[in-house]
PDB file of C-alpha atoms in Angstrom:
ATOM      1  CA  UNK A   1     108.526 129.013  28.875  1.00  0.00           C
ATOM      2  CA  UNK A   2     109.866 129.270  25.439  1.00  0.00           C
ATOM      3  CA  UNK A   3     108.141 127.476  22.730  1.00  0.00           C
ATOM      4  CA  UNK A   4     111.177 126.929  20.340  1.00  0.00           C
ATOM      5  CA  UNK A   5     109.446 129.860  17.567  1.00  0.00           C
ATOM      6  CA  UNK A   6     106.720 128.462  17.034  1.00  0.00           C
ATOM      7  CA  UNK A   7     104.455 131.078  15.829  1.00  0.00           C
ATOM      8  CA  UNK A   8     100.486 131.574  16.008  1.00  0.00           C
ATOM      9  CA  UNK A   9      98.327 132.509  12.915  1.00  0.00           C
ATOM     10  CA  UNK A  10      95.645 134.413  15.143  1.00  0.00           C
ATOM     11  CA  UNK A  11      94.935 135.971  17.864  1.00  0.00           C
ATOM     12  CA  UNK A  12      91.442 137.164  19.267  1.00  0.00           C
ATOM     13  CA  UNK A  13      90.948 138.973  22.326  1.00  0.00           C
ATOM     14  CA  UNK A  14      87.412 138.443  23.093  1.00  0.00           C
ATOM     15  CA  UNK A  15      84.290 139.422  25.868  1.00  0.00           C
ATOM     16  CA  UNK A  16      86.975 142.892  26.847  1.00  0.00           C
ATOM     17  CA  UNK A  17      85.179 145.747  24.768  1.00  0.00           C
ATOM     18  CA  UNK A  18      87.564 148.180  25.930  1.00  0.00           C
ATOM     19  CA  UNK A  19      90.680 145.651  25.225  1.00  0.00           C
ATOM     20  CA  UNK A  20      89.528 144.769  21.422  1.00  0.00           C
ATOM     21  CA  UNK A  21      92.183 146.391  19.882  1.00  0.00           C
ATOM     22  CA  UNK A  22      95.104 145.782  22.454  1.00  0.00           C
ATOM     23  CA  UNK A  23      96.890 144.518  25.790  1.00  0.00           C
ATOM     24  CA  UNK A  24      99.900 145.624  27.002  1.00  0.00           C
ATOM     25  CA  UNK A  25     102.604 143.629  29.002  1.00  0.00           C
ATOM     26  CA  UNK A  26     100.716 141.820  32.302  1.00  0.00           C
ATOM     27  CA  UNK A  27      97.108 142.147  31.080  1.00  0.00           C
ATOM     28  CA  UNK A  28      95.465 139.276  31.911  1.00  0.00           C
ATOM     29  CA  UNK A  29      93.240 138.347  29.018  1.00  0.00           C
ATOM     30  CA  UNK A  30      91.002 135.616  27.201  1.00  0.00           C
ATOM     31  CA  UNK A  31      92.550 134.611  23.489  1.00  0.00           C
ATOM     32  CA  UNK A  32      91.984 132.152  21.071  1.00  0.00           C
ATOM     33  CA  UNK A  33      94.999 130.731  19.289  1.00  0.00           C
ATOM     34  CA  UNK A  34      94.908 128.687  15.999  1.00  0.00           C
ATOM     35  CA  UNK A  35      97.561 127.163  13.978  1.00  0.00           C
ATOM     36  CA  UNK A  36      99.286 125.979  17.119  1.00  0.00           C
ATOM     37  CA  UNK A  37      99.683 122.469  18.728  1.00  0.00           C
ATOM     38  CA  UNK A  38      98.120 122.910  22.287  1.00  0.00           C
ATOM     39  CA  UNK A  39     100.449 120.121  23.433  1.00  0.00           C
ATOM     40  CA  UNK A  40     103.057 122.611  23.200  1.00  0.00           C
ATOM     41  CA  UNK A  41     101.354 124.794  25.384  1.00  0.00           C
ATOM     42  CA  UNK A  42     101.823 125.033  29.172  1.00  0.00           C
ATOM     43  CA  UNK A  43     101.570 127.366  32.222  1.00  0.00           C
ATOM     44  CA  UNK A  44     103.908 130.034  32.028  1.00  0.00           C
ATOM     45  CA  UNK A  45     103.774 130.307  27.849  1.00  0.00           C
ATOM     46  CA  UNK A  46     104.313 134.041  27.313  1.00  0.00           C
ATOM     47  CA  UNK A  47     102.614 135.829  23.915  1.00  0.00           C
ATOM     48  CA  UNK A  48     105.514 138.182  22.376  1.00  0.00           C
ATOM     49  CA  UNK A  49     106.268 139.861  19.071  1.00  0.00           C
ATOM     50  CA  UNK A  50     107.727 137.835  16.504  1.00  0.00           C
ATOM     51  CA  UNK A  51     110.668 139.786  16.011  1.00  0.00           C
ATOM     52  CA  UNK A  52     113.357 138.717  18.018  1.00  0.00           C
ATOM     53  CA  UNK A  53     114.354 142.353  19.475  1.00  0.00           C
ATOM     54  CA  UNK A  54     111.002 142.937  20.811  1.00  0.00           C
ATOM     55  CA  UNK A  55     110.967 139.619  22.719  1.00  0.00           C
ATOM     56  CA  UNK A  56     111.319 139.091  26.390  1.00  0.00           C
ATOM     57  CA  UNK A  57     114.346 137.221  27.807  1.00  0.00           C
ATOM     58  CA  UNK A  58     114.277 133.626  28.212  1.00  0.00           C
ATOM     59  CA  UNK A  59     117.266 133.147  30.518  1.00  0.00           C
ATOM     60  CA  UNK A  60     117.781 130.926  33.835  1.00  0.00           C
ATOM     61  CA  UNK A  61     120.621 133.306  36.067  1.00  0.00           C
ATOM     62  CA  UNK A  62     119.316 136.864  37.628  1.00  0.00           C
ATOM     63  CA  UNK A  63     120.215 139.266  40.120  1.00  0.00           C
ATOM     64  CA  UNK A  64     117.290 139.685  42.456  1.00  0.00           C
ATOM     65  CA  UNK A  65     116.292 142.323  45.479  1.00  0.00           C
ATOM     66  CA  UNK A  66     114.582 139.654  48.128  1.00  0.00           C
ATOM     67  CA  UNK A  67     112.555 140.967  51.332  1.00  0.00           C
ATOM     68  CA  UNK A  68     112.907 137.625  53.466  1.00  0.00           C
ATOM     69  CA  UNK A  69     109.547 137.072  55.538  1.00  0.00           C
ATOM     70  CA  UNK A  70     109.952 138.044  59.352  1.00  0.00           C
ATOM     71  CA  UNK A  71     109.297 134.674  61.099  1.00  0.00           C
ATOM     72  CA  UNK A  72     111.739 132.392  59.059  1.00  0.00           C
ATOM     73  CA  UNK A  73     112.481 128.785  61.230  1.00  0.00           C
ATOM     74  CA  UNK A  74     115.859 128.481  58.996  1.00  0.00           C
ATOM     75  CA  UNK A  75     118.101 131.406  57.377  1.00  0.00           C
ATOM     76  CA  UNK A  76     119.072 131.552  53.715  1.00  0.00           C
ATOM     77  CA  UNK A  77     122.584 130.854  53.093  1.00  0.00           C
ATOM     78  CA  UNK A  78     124.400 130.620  49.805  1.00  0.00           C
ATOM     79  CA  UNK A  79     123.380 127.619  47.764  1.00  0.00           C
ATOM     80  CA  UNK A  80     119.954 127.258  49.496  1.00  0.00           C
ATOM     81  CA  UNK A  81     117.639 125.334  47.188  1.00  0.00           C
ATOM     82  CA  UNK A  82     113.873 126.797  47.077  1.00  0.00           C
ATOM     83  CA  UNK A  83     110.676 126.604  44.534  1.00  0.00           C
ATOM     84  CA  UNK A  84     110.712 130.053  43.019  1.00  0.00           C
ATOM     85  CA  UNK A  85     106.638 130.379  42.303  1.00  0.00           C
ATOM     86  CA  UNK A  86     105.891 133.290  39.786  1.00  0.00           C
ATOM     87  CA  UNK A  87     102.415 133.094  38.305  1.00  0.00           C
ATOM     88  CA  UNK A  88     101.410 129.763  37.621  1.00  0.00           C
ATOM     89  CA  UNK A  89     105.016 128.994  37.509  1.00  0.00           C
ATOM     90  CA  UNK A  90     106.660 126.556  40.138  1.00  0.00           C
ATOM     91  CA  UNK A  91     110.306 125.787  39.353  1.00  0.00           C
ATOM     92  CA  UNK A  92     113.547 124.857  41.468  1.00  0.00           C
ATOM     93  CA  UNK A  93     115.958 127.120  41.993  1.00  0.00           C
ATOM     94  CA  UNK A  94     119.564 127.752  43.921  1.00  0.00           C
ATOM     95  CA  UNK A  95     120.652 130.910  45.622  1.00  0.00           C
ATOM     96  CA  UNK A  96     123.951 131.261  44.145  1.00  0.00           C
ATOM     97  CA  UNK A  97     125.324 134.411  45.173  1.00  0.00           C
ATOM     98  CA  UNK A  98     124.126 136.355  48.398  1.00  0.00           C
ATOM     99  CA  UNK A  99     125.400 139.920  47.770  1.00  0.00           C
ATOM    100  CA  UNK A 100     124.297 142.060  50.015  1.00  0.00           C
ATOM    101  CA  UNK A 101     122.306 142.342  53.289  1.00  0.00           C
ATOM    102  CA  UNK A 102     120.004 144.713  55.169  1.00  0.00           C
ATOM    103  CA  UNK A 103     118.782 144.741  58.632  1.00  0.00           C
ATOM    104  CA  UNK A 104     115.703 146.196  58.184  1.00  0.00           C
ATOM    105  CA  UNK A 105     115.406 147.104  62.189  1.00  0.00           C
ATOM    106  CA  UNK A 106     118.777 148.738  62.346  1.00  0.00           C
ATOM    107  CA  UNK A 107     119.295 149.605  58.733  1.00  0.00           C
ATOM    108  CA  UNK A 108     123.146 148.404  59.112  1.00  0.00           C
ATOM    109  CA  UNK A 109     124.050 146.742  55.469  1.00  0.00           C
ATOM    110  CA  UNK A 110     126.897 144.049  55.041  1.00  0.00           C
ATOM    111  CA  UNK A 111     128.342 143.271  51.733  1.00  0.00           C
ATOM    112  CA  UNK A 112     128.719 139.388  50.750  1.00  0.00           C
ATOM    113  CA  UNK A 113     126.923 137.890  53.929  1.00  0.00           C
ATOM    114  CA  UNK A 114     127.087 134.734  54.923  1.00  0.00           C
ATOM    115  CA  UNK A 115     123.671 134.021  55.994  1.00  0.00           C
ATOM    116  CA  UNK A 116     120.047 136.110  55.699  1.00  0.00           C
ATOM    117  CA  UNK A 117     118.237 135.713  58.597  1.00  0.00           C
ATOM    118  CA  UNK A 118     114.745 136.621  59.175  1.00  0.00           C
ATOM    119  CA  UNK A 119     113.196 140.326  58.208  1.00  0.00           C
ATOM    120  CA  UNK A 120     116.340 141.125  56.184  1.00  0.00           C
ATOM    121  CA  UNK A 121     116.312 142.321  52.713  1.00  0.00           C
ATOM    122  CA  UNK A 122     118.907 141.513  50.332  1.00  0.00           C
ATOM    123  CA  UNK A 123     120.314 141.436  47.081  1.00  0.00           C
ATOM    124  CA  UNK A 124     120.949 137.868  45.621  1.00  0.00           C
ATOM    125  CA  UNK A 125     121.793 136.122  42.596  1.00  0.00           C
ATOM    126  CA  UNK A 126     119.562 133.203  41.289  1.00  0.00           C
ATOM    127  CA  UNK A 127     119.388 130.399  38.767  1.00  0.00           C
ATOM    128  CA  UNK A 128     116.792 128.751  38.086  1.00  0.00           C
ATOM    129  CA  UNK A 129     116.643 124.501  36.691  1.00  0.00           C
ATOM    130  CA  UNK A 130     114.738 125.553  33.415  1.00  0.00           C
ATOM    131  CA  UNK A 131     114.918 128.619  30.921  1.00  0.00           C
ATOM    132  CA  UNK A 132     111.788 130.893  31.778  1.00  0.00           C
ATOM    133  CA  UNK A 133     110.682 134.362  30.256  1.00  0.00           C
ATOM    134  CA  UNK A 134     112.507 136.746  32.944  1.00  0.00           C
ATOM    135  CA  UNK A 135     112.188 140.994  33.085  1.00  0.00           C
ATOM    136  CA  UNK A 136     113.329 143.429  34.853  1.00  0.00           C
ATOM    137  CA  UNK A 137     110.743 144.149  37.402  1.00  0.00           C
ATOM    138  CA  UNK A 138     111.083 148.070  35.900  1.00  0.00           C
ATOM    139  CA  UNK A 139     110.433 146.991  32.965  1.00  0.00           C
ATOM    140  CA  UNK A 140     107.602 144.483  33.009  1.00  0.00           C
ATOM    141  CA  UNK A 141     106.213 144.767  36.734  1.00  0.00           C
ATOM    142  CA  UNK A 142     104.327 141.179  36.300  1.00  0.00           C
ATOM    143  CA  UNK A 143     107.185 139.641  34.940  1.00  0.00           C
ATOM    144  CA  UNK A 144     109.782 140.747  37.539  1.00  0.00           C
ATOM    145  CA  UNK A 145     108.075 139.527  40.706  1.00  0.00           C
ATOM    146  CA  UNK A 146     108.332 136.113  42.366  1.00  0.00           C
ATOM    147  CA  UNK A 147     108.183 134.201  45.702  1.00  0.00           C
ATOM    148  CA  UNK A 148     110.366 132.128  46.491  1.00  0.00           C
ATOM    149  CA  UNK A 149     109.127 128.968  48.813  1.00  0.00           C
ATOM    150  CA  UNK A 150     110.418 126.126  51.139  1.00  0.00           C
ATOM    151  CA  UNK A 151     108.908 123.222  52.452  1.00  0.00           C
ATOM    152  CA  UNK A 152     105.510 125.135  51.746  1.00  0.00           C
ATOM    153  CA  UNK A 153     106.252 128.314  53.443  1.00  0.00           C
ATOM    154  CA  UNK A 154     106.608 131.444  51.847  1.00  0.00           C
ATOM    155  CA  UNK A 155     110.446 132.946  52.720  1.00  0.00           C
ATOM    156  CA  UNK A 156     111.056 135.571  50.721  1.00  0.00           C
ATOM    157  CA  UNK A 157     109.492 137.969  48.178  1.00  0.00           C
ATOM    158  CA  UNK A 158     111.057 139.815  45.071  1.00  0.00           C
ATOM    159  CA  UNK A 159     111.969 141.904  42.290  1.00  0.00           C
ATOM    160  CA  UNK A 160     114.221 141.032  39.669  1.00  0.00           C
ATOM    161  CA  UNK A 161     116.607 143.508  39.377  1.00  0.00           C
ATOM    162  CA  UNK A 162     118.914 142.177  36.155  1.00  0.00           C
ATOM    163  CA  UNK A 163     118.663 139.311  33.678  1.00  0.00           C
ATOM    164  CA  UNK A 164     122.309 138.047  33.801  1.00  0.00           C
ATOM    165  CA  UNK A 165     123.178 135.736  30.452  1.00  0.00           C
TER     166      UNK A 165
END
């Protein structure tokens, strides 16, 4: 989630011997921050570079490749509302645009479908209700996968394809 530029003074990356000296994109690893309010911290918080063309995007619309899950009780259609989970992440978000379809059994592939039923993959657009840190999944491979859920079942899996502005 973006933290309006605030900056940190330090950063320590501790107990990692091998990881001392760095961490790349998707690491998981323990820091210590200082000269931060931790009530401005919250799951999802992303550490960047301070200078603003090294930064990832904080955007809410993308363009997304979705597997749907095989047993799904009700199809996605356009403007289906879902909880798109990505890391500790749970958010609301609306299927805005479904743009292409898949049958995964026949491999037939229909352009601006109505509906995605059940073990179809597709390629949708997405916004969702806040501004998070999105990238491409071929650029950042942990922060360019998500699930999306409803009602508590998982329906479809993905990749984001394009940040859109």
């Amino acid at each position: 989630k973006p933290n309006n530029g605030e900056e940190n003074k330090s950063l320590d990356v501790e107990d990692i011997p091998e990881m001392q000296n760095c961490a790349l994109a998707g690491d998981t690893v323990e820091v210590t921050l200082s000269g931060i309010d931790a009530m401005r911290l919250s799951p999802g918080c992303v550490i960047c570079h301070r200078h603003p063309s090294l930064r990832p995007h904080v955007k809410r619309r993308f363009q997304a490749k979705l597997v749907v899950m095989d047993r799904l009780a009700v199809p996605i259609i356009r403007g289906s509302q879902m909880l798109f989970h990505m890391h500790s992440i749970d958010v609301p978000a609306v299927l805005n645009k479904l743009l292409e379809s898949t049958n995964r059994a026949s491999g037939v592939t229909r352009s601006n479908p109505r509906v995605l039923p059940g073990g179809s993959s597709a390629t949708v657009e997405i916004t969702v209700n806040e501004r998070l840190v999105l990238e491409e999944y071929n650029e950042c491979r942990s922060l360019g996968r998500f699930v999306l859920r409803r009602g508590g079942d998982t329906v479809a899996v993905g990749l984001i394809d394009k940040v859109l502005s």
